[in-house]
Each structure stands twice: as structure tokens, then as C-alpha cells.
Amino acid sequence: PDPMAFLVWCRSHLYSGGSILTTVPQEWTHTQALANEKVSIKNWWIHPTHASYFTQRTLANLLGRAEFRVVDVLSTFPIEDFLIAGSDYTNDPELGTRCYADVQAFDLGMTREERIAHYRQLATWQRGRSMVFVSVLA
């Protein structure tokens, strides 16, 4: 409920030169809007645990105000692509499990370096289910 207080707590528990990996859902995206037109459960991504919403810019700003310096930004797989392609997993947990297995197979089909480059590129396009920030103490 208080992202700044959490980051200050994190900062106080890190050694000099420490780093933090912050992952937050990427909400209210163009891809989600497209997918939302094709699903049986509308706004499926809204969850009560998602108390704070960020864009890449606002999260980077918050991290900076908490005295962290962002050194890398990546995304996670854009799972909404399955919905856009017609695989409505929002009302079918078994289909959702198969979609996530496909994501895992996709990821394992790349080397570590290829995976990092791929998800770094997705972040530049602001695509992907979640944003992943790597930051160090400033």
C-alpha cells in the first residue's frame, strides 16, 4: 500500500553497492485493451493485490526518489498475446496452464543471453505482462 516506504525499507537493509530487482504488473496497456475485446471475463488483469499502478516512467521516478539508480529494464512474456490470438484462458484454467507451458517452452528454447535481449527489447516497446527493474543504490 505504500511503495515508497517499502523501497526505503529495502534500501535500509542493503549493503553499500546493493541491488534490488523490482517486478510489477504492467497494467492498462494497449495490448490488454485489444485482448479485453476478445475474452469472456473482462478486465481479468485487475486483482485486489494490485494496489499501486506504475508506468515505466513512474516506477523509475519512484526508484530514483528512493535513492536507487535503474541499470536495466526488462519485461516478462506478453501473455495477452494468447488472448488476442483466440486462446481465452480467462475462464479456462486448464487452457491457462497450457499457455504458460508454451511460454516456458519458448523461454527454454533460447539461451540466457537471447532471453535477456528479447525481454529487454519488449520493455523498450512497453510490452509484456510485467515490468522488471534492476536497480542499485545510488
GROMACS .gro file of N, CA and C in nm:
model
  414
    1PRO      N    1   0.080  -0.122   0.000
    1PRO     CA    2   0.000   0.000   0.000
    1PRO      C    3   0.084   0.128   0.000
    2ASP      N    4   0.212   0.118   0.037
    2ASP     CA    5   0.299   0.235   0.040
    2ASP      C    6   0.433   0.200  -0.025
    3PRO      N    7   0.439   0.209  -0.158
    3PRO     CA    8   0.559   0.168  -0.231
    3PRO      C    9   0.686   0.242  -0.186
    4MET      N   10   0.675   0.371  -0.157
    4MET     CA   11   0.794   0.445  -0.115
    4MET      C   12   0.846   0.392   0.017
    5ALA      N   13   0.758   0.368   0.113
    5ALA     CA   14   0.801   0.314   0.242
    5ALA      C   15   0.868   0.178   0.224
    6PHE      N   16   0.815   0.097   0.134
    6PHE     CA   17   0.874  -0.034   0.108
    6PHE      C   18   1.015  -0.019   0.051
    7LEU      N   19   1.033   0.073  -0.046
    7LEU     CA   20   1.165   0.092  -0.105
    7LEU      C   21   1.265   0.149  -0.004
    8VAL      N   22   1.218   0.236   0.083
    8VAL     CA   23   1.306   0.289   0.188
    8VAL      C   24   1.347   0.175   0.281
    9TRP      N   25   1.254   0.088   0.315
    9TRP     CA   26   1.287  -0.029   0.397
    9TRP      C   27   1.391  -0.116   0.326
   10CYS      N   28   1.370  -0.141   0.196
   10CYS     CA   29   1.467  -0.221   0.119
   10CYS      C   30   1.604  -0.156   0.123
   11ARG      N   31   1.609  -0.026   0.098
   11ARG     CA   32   1.736   0.047   0.097
   11ARG      C   33   1.807   0.033   0.232
   12SER      N   34   1.732   0.039   0.340
   12SER     CA   35   1.793   0.032   0.473
   12SER      C   36   1.847  -0.108   0.506
   13HIS      N   37   1.808  -0.208   0.428
   13HIS     CA   38   1.853  -0.345   0.453
   13HIS      C   39   1.957  -0.393   0.352
   14LEU      N   40   2.005  -0.303   0.268
   14LEU     CA   41   2.106  -0.341   0.169
   14LEU      C   42   2.244  -0.290   0.210
   15TYR      N   43   2.344  -0.366   0.176
   15TYR     CA   44   2.482  -0.321   0.193
   15TYR      C   45   2.514  -0.216   0.088
   16SER      N   46   2.620  -0.141   0.110
   16SER     CA   47   2.668  -0.045   0.011
   16SER      C   48   2.690  -0.116  -0.122
   17GLY      N   49   2.642  -0.058  -0.229
   17GLY     CA   50   2.654  -0.120  -0.361
   17GLY      C   51   2.548  -0.227  -0.386
   18GLY      N   52   2.453  -0.241  -0.294
   18GLY     CA   53   2.349  -0.342  -0.308
   18GLY      C   54   2.256  -0.313  -0.424
   19SER      N   55   2.183  -0.416  -0.463
   19SER     CA   56   2.091  -0.402  -0.576
   19SER      C   57   1.954  -0.457  -0.538
   20ILE      N   58   1.856  -0.418  -0.616
   20ILE     CA   59   1.719  -0.462  -0.594
   20ILE      C   60   1.657  -0.495  -0.730
   21LEU      N   61   1.579  -0.600  -0.732
   21LEU     CA   62   1.504  -0.640  -0.851
   21LEU      C   63   1.358  -0.614  -0.820
   22THR      N   64   1.295  -0.525  -0.894
   22THR     CA   65   1.157  -0.486  -0.870
   22THR      C   66   1.072  -0.532  -0.989
   23THR      N   67   0.970  -0.609  -0.961
   23THR     CA   68   0.880  -0.656  -1.066
   23THR      C   69   0.738  -0.614  -1.030
   24VAL      N   70   0.674  -0.545  -1.122
   24VAL     CA   71   0.535  -0.502  -1.101
   24VAL      C   72   0.454  -0.533  -1.227
   25PRO      N   73   0.325  -0.557  -1.210
   25PRO     CA   74   0.241  -0.581  -1.328
   25PRO      C   75   0.239  -0.458  -1.418
   26GLN      N   76   0.236  -0.482  -1.544
   26GLN     CA   77   0.220  -0.374  -1.641
   26GLN      C   78   0.070  -0.368  -1.672
   27GLU      N   79   0.005  -0.265  -1.623
   27GLU     CA   80  -0.140  -0.258  -1.628
   27GLU      C   81  -0.187  -0.151  -1.727
   28TRP      N   82  -0.308  -0.172  -1.777
   28TRP     CA   83  -0.376  -0.075  -1.860
   28TRP      C   84  -0.299  -0.046  -1.989
   29THR      N   85  -0.254  -0.151  -2.054
   29THR     CA   86  -0.177  -0.136  -2.177
   29THR      C   87  -0.267  -0.146  -2.300
   30HIS      N   88  -0.214  -0.104  -2.412
   30HIS     CA   89  -0.285  -0.116  -2.540
   30HIS      C   90  -0.315  -0.263  -2.570
   31THR      N   91  -0.219  -0.350  -2.542
   31THR     CA   92  -0.238  -0.493  -2.568
   31THR      C   93  -0.350  -0.550  -2.482
   32GLN      N   94  -0.358  -0.509  -2.357
   32GLN     CA   95  -0.467  -0.554  -2.271
   32GLN      C   96  -0.602  -0.506  -2.325
   33ALA      N   97  -0.606  -0.383  -2.374
   33ALA     CA   98  -0.731  -0.330  -2.430
   33ALA      C   99  -0.775  -0.413  -2.550
   34LEU      N  100  -0.680  -0.449  -2.637
   34LEU     CA  101  -0.714  -0.533  -2.752
   34LEU      C  102  -0.763  -0.670  -2.708
   35ALA      N  103  -0.693  -0.729  -2.612
   35ALA     CA  104  -0.730  -0.862  -2.562
   35ALA      C  105  -0.865  -0.858  -2.491
   36ASN      N  106  -0.893  -0.749  -2.422
   36ASN     CA  107  -1.016  -0.737  -2.345
   36ASN      C  108  -1.141  -0.746  -2.433
   37GLU      N  109  -1.124  -0.714  -2.561
   37GLU     CA  110  -1.237  -0.722  -2.654
   37GLU      C  111  -1.271  -0.866  -2.690
   38LYS      N  112  -1.181  -0.960  -2.661
   38LYS     CA  113  -1.197  -1.098  -2.707
   38LYS      C  114  -1.219  -1.200  -2.596
   39VAL      N  115  -1.230  -1.156  -2.472
   39VAL     CA  116  -1.234  -1.250  -2.360
   39VAL      C  117  -1.371  -1.256  -2.294
   40SER      N  118  -1.394  -1.367  -2.224
   40SER     CA  119  -1.522  -1.383  -2.155
   40SER      C  120  -1.523  -1.311  -2.020
   41ILE      N  121  -1.409  -1.299  -1.955
   41ILE     CA  122  -1.401  -1.227  -1.828
   41ILE      C  123  -1.327  -1.095  -1.853
   42LYS      N  124  -1.402  -0.988  -1.858
   42LYS     CA  125  -1.344  -0.856  -1.887
   42LYS      C  126  -1.255  -0.808  -1.773
   43ASN      N  127  -1.152  -0.733  -1.809
   43ASN     CA  128  -1.058  -0.673  -1.712
   43ASN      C  129  -1.000  -0.778  -1.619
   44TRP      N  130  -0.970  -0.895  -1.674
   44TRP     CA  131  -0.918  -1.009  -1.597
   44TRP      C  132  -0.791  -0.976  -1.521
   45TRP      N  133  -0.717  -0.877  -1.566
   45TRP     CA  134  -0.587  -0.845  -1.506
   45TRP      C  135  -0.599  -0.767  -1.376
   46ILE      N  136  -0.715  -0.711  -1.348
   46ILE     CA  137  -0.733  -0.633  -1.225
   46ILE      C  138  -0.747  -0.730  -1.108
   47HIS      N  139  -0.662  -0.711  -1.008
   47HIS     CA  140  -0.659  -0.801  -0.894
   47HIS      C  141  -0.649  -0.717  -0.766
   48PRO      N  142  -0.714  -0.759  -0.658
   48PRO     CA  143  -0.711  -0.676  -0.536
   48PRO      C  144  -0.572  -0.657  -0.477
   49THR      N  145  -0.476  -0.742  -0.512
   49THR     CA  146  -0.341  -0.723  -0.461
   49THR      C  147  -0.263  -0.618  -0.539
   50HIS      N  148  -0.318  -0.572  -0.651
   50HIS     CA  149  -0.253  -0.468  -0.731
   50HIS      C  150  -0.301  -0.332  -0.678
   51ALA      N  151  -0.238  -0.288  -0.571
   51ALA     CA  152  -0.282  -0.166  -0.503
   51ALA      C  153  -0.224  -0.040  -0.563
   52SER      N  154  -0.110  -0.050  -0.631
   52SER     CA  155  -0.044   0.066  -0.691
   52SER      C  156  -0.016   0.034  -0.837
   53TYR      N  157  -0.036   0.132  -0.921
   53TYR     CA  158  -0.015   0.113  -1.065
   53TYR      C  159   0.099   0.203  -1.112
   54PHE      N  160   0.183   0.147  -1.198
   54PHE     CA  161   0.300   0.220  -1.246
   54PHE      C  162   0.314   0.209  -1.396
   55THR      N  163   0.373   0.311  -1.454
   55THR     CA  164   0.428   0.304  -1.588
   55THR      C  165   0.578   0.289  -1.571
   56GLN      N  166   0.650   0.266  -1.679
   56GLN     CA  167   0.796   0.260  -1.667
   56GLN      C  168   0.850   0.391  -1.611
   57ARG      N  169   0.795   0.500  -1.657
   57ARG     CA  170   0.844   0.632  -1.613
   57ARG      C  171   0.816   0.654  -1.463
   58THR      N  172   0.694   0.621  -1.418
   58THR     CA  173   0.661   0.649  -1.278
   58THR      C  174   0.736   0.557  -1.183
   59LEU      N  175   0.760   0.431  -1.223
   59LEU     CA  176   0.837   0.341  -1.137
   59LEU      C  177   0.983   0.384  -1.131
   60ALA      N  178   1.039   0.423  -1.245
   60ALA     CA  179   1.178   0.471  -1.246
   60ALA      C  180   1.190   0.595  -1.158
   61ASN      N  181   1.091   0.683  -1.163
   61ASN     CA  182   1.092   0.803  -1.081
   61ASN      C  183   1.087   0.767  -0.933
   62LEU      N  184   0.999   0.674  -0.897
   62LEU     CA  185   0.987   0.632  -0.757
   62LEU      C  186   1.118   0.570  -0.708
   63LEU      N  187   1.177   0.484  -0.788
   63LEU     CA  188   1.305   0.423  -0.751
   63LEU      C  189   1.412   0.531  -0.731
   64GLY      N  190   1.415   0.630  -0.819
   64GLY     CA  191   1.511   0.739  -0.805
   64GLY      C  192   1.490   0.818  -0.678
   65ARG      N  193   1.365   0.847  -0.646
   65ARG     CA  194   1.336   0.921  -0.522
   65ARG      C  195   1.373   0.840  -0.398
   66ALA      N  196   1.374   0.707  -0.412
   66ALA     CA  197   1.415   0.620  -0.301
   66ALA      C  198   1.566   0.595  -0.302
   67GLU      N  199   1.637   0.670  -0.386
   67GLU     CA  200   1.784   0.666  -0.395
   67GLU      C  201   1.838   0.539  -0.459
   68PHE      N  202   1.763   0.487  -0.556
   68PHE     CA  203   1.812   0.377  -0.639
   68PHE      C  204   1.836   0.430  -0.779
   69ARG      N  205   1.933   0.371  -0.848
   69ARG     CA  206   1.961   0.405  -0.987
   69ARG      C  207   1.924   0.284  -1.072
   70VAL      N  208   1.835   0.303  -1.168
   70VAL     CA  209   1.791   0.195  -1.256
   70VAL      C  210   1.904   0.163  -1.353
   71VAL      N  211   1.944   0.034  -1.360
   71VAL     CA  212   2.052  -0.007  -1.450
   71VAL      C  213   2.001  -0.096  -1.564
   72ASP      N  214   1.879  -0.149  -1.552
   72ASP     CA  215   1.824  -0.231  -1.660
   72ASP      C  216   1.673  -0.240  -1.643
   73VAL      N  217   1.604  -0.251  -1.756
   73VAL     CA  218   1.459  -0.270  -1.755
   73VAL      C  219   1.426  -0.380  -1.855
   74LEU      N  220   1.350  -0.476  -1.809
   74LEU     CA  221   1.306  -0.587  -1.894
   74LEU      C  222   1.156  -0.604  -1.876
   75SER      N  223   1.098  -0.688  -1.957
   75SER     CA  224   0.957  -0.726  -1.943
   75SER      C  225   0.950  -0.876  -1.925
   76THR      N  226   0.831  -0.922  -1.896
   76THR     CA  227   0.804  -1.065  -1.900
   76THR      C  228   0.720  -1.095  -2.024
   77PHE      N  229   0.694  -1.220  -2.050
   77PHE     CA  230   0.622  -1.260  -2.171
   77PHE      C  231   0.486  -1.189  -2.178
   78PRO      N  232   0.449  -1.138  -2.295
   78PRO     CA  233   0.319  -1.072  -2.311
   78PRO      C  234   0.208  -1.177  -2.325
   79ILE      N  235   0.165  -1.230  -2.211
   79ILE     CA  236   0.069  -1.340  -2.208
   79ILE      C  237  -0.064  -1.301  -2.276
   80GLU      N  238  -0.091  -1.172  -2.285
   80GLU     CA  239  -0.213  -1.126  -2.352
   80GLU      C  240  -0.216  -1.165  -2.500
   81ASP      N  241  -0.099  -1.192  -2.556
   81ASP     CA  242  -0.094  -1.233  -2.697
   81ASP      C  243  -0.176  -1.359  -2.721
   82PHE      N  244  -0.181  -1.449  -2.622
   82PHE     CA  245  -0.264  -1.569  -2.637
   82PHE      C  246  -0.411  -1.531  -2.649
   83LEU      N  247  -0.453  -1.434  -2.569
   83LEU     CA  248  -0.593  -1.390  -2.573
   83LEU      C  249  -0.627  -1.327  -2.708
   84ILE      N  250  -0.537  -1.244  -2.756
   84ILE     CA  251  -0.559  -1.179  -2.885
   84ILE      C  252  -0.569  -1.283  -2.997
   85ALA      N  253  -0.491  -1.391  -2.984
   85ALA     CA  254  -0.491  -1.498  -3.084
   85ALA      C  255  -0.611  -1.592  -3.069
   86GLY      N  256  -0.696  -1.570  -2.969
   86GLY     CA  257  -0.817  -1.651  -2.954
   86GLY      C  258  -0.813  -1.757  -2.846
   87SER      N  259  -0.705  -1.766  -2.770
   87SER     CA  260  -0.697  -1.863  -2.660
   87SER      C  261  -0.741  -1.794  -2.531
   88ASP      N  262  -0.873  -1.795  -2.508
   88ASP     CA  263  -0.930  -1.725  -2.393
   88ASP      C  264  -0.912  -1.808  -2.265
   89TYR      N  265  -0.801  -1.787  -2.199
   89TYR     CA  266  -0.771  -1.860  -2.077
   89TYR      C  267  -0.835  -1.795  -1.955
   90THR      N  268  -0.903  -1.681  -1.971
   90THR     CA  269  -0.958  -1.610  -1.855
   90THR      C  270  -1.065  -1.689  -1.784
   91ASN      N  271  -1.131  -1.778  -1.855
   91ASN     CA  272  -1.238  -1.858  -1.796
   91ASN      C  273  -1.209  -2.007  -1.809
   92ASP      N  274  -1.081  -2.041  -1.835
   92ASP     CA  275  -1.044  -2.181  -1.857
   92ASP      C  276  -0.906  -2.205  -1.796
   93PRO      N  277  -0.900  -2.242  -1.669
   93PRO     CA  278  -0.770  -2.262  -1.602
   93PRO      C  279  -0.681  -2.365  -1.672
   94GLU      N  280  -0.741  -2.469  -1.729
   94GLU     CA  281  -0.661  -2.570  -1.798
   94GLU      C  282  -0.592  -2.510  -1.921
   95LEU      N  283  -0.663  -2.427  -1.995
   95LEU     CA  284  -0.603  -2.360  -2.110
   95LEU      C  285  -0.494  -2.264  -2.063
   96GLY      N  286  -0.518  -2.196  -1.952
   96GLY     CA  287  -0.416  -2.107  -1.895
   96GLY      C  288  -0.288  -2.182  -1.862
   97THR      N  289  -0.303  -2.300  -1.805
   97THR     CA  290  -0.187  -2.383  -1.772
   97THR      C  291  -0.111  -2.420  -1.899
   98ARG      N  292  -0.183  -2.454  -2.006
   98ARG     CA  293  -0.117  -2.488  -2.133
   98ARG      C  294  -0.047  -2.366  -2.193
   99CYS      N  295  -0.109  -2.249  -2.183
   99CYS     CA  296  -0.046  -2.127  -2.234
   99CYS      C  297   0.085  -2.099  -2.161
  100TYR      N  298   0.083  -2.112  -2.028
  100TYR     CA  299   0.205  -2.089  -1.951
  100TYR      C  300   0.312  -2.194  -1.982
  101ALA      N  301   0.270  -2.316  -2.012
  101ALA     CA  302   0.367  -2.418  -2.054
  101ALA      C  303   0.430  -2.379  -2.187
  102ASP      N  304   0.351  -2.320  -2.277
  102ASP     CA  305   0.406  -2.271  -2.404
  102ASP      C  306   0.507  -2.158  -2.382
  103VAL      N  307   0.478  -2.072  -2.286
  103VAL     CA  308   0.571  -1.963  -2.253
  103VAL      C  309   0.702  -2.023  -2.201
  104GLN      N  310   0.691  -2.121  -2.114
  104GLN     CA  311   0.811  -2.185  -2.060
  104GLN      C  312   0.893  -2.250  -2.171
  105ALA      N  313   0.826  -2.318  -2.262
  105ALA     CA  314   0.897  -2.382  -2.374
  105ALA      C  315   0.964  -2.276  -2.461
  106PHE      N  316   0.896  -2.165  -2.484
  106PHE     CA  317   0.952  -2.055  -2.562
  106PHE      C  318   1.080  -2.003  -2.495
  107ASP      N  319   1.071  -1.978  -2.364
  107ASP     CA  320   1.186  -1.926  -2.291
  107ASP      C  321   1.302  -2.024  -2.291
  108LEU      N  322   1.272  -2.152  -2.271
  108LEU     CA  323   1.378  -2.252  -2.266
  108LEU      C  324   1.439  -2.280  -2.403
  109GLY      N  325   1.374  -2.233  -2.508
  109GLY     CA  326   1.428  -2.250  -2.643
  109GLY      C  327   1.533  -2.147  -2.679
  110MET      N  328   1.560  -2.056  -2.586
  110MET     CA  329   1.660  -1.951  -2.609
  110MET      C  330   1.773  -1.967  -2.507
  111THR      N  331   1.888  -1.915  -2.543
  111THR     CA  332   1.996  -1.907  -2.445
  111THR      C  333   1.962  -1.796  -2.346
  112ARG      N  334   2.034  -1.792  -2.237
  112ARG     CA  335   2.014  -1.687  -2.137
  112ARG      C  336   2.032  -1.549  -2.200
  113GLU      N  337   2.135  -1.534  -2.280
  113GLU     CA  338   2.163  -1.405  -2.343
  113GLU      C  339   2.052  -1.365  -2.440
  114GLU      N  340   2.002  -1.462  -2.517
  114GLU     CA  341   1.892  -1.434  -2.610
  114GLU      C  342   1.765  -1.393  -2.534
  115ARG      N  343   1.739  -1.462  -2.423
  115ARG     CA  344   1.620  -1.432  -2.342
  115ARG      C  345   1.628  -1.291  -2.286
  116ILE      N  346   1.744  -1.254  -2.231
  116ILE     CA  347   1.761  -1.120  -2.176
  116ILE      C  348   1.742  -1.015  -2.285
  117ALA      N  349   1.803  -1.036  -2.401
  117ALA     CA  350   1.790  -0.941  -2.512
  117ALA      C  351   1.645  -0.930  -2.557
  118HIS      N  352   1.577  -1.043  -2.564
  118HIS     CA  353   1.436  -1.044  -2.608
  118HIS      C  354   1.349  -0.963  -2.511
  119TYR      N  355   1.362  -0.991  -2.382
  119TYR     CA  356   1.276  -0.923  -2.285
  119TYR      C  357   1.318  -0.779  -2.260
  120ARG      N  358   1.443  -0.748  -2.285
  120ARG     CA  359   1.489  -0.608  -2.280
  120ARG      C  360   1.424  -0.531  -2.397
  121GLN      N  361   1.420  -0.593  -2.515
  121GLN     CA  362   1.357  -0.530  -2.631
  121GLN      C  363   1.207  -0.510  -2.608
  122LEU      N  364   1.140  -0.611  -2.554
  122LEU     CA  365   0.997  -0.596  -2.524
  122LEU      C  366   0.973  -0.477  -2.431
  123ALA      N  367   1.062  -0.457  -2.334
  123ALA     CA  368   1.048  -0.345  -2.242
  123ALA      C  369   1.056  -0.211  -2.315
  124THR      N  370   1.142  -0.203  -2.417
  124THR     CA  371   1.151  -0.076  -2.492
  124THR      C  372   1.021  -0.047  -2.566
  125TRP      N  373   0.946  -0.152  -2.598
  125TRP     CA  374   0.816  -0.136  -2.665
  125TRP      C  375   0.702  -0.127  -2.565
  126GLN      N  376   0.735  -0.134  -2.436
  126GLN     CA  377   0.636  -0.135  -2.328
  126GLN      C  378   0.535  -0.248  -2.348
  127ARG      N  379   0.588  -0.364  -2.383
  127ARG     CA  380   0.506  -0.485  -2.399
  127ARG      C  381   0.549  -0.584  -2.293
  128GLY      N  382   0.460  -0.670  -2.257
  128GLY     CA  383   0.489  -0.773  -2.159
  128GLY      C  384   0.397  -0.763  -2.040
  129ARG      N  385   0.374  -0.873  -1.973
  129ARG     CA  386   0.280  -0.875  -1.861
  129ARG      C  387   0.332  -0.795  -1.741
  130SER      N  388   0.461  -0.803  -1.715
  130SER     CA  389   0.519  -0.732  -1.601
  130SER      C  390   0.643  -0.655  -1.644
  131MET      N  391   0.674  -0.551  -1.567
  131MET     CA  392   0.798  -0.475  -1.585
  131MET      C  393   0.896  -0.524  -1.479
  132VAL      N  394   1.021  -0.539  -1.520
  132VAL     CA  395   1.126  -0.585  -1.429
  132VAL      C  396   1.237  -0.479  -1.429
  133PHE      N  397   1.259  -0.419  -1.314
  133PHE     CA  398   1.363  -0.315  -1.300
  133PHE      C  399   1.477  -0.369  -1.216
  134VAL      N  400   1.597  -0.352  -1.264
  134VAL     CA  401   1.717  -0.384  -1.188
  134VAL      C  402   1.777  -0.248  -1.147
  135SER      N  403   1.793  -0.229  -1.018
  135SER     CA  404   1.842  -0.101  -0.966
  135SER      C  405   1.950  -0.124  -0.862
  136VAL      N  406   2.037  -0.026  -0.848
  136VAL     CA  407   2.142  -0.030  -0.747
  136VAL      C  408   2.129   0.094  -0.658
  137LEU      N  409   2.186   0.084  -0.540
  137LEU     CA  410   2.187   0.200  -0.453
  137LEU      C  411   2.261   0.314  -0.520
  138ALA      N  412   2.201   0.430  -0.522
  138ALA     CA  413   2.263   0.545  -0.589
  138ALA      C  414   2.373   0.604  -0.503
   0.00000   0.00000   0.00000
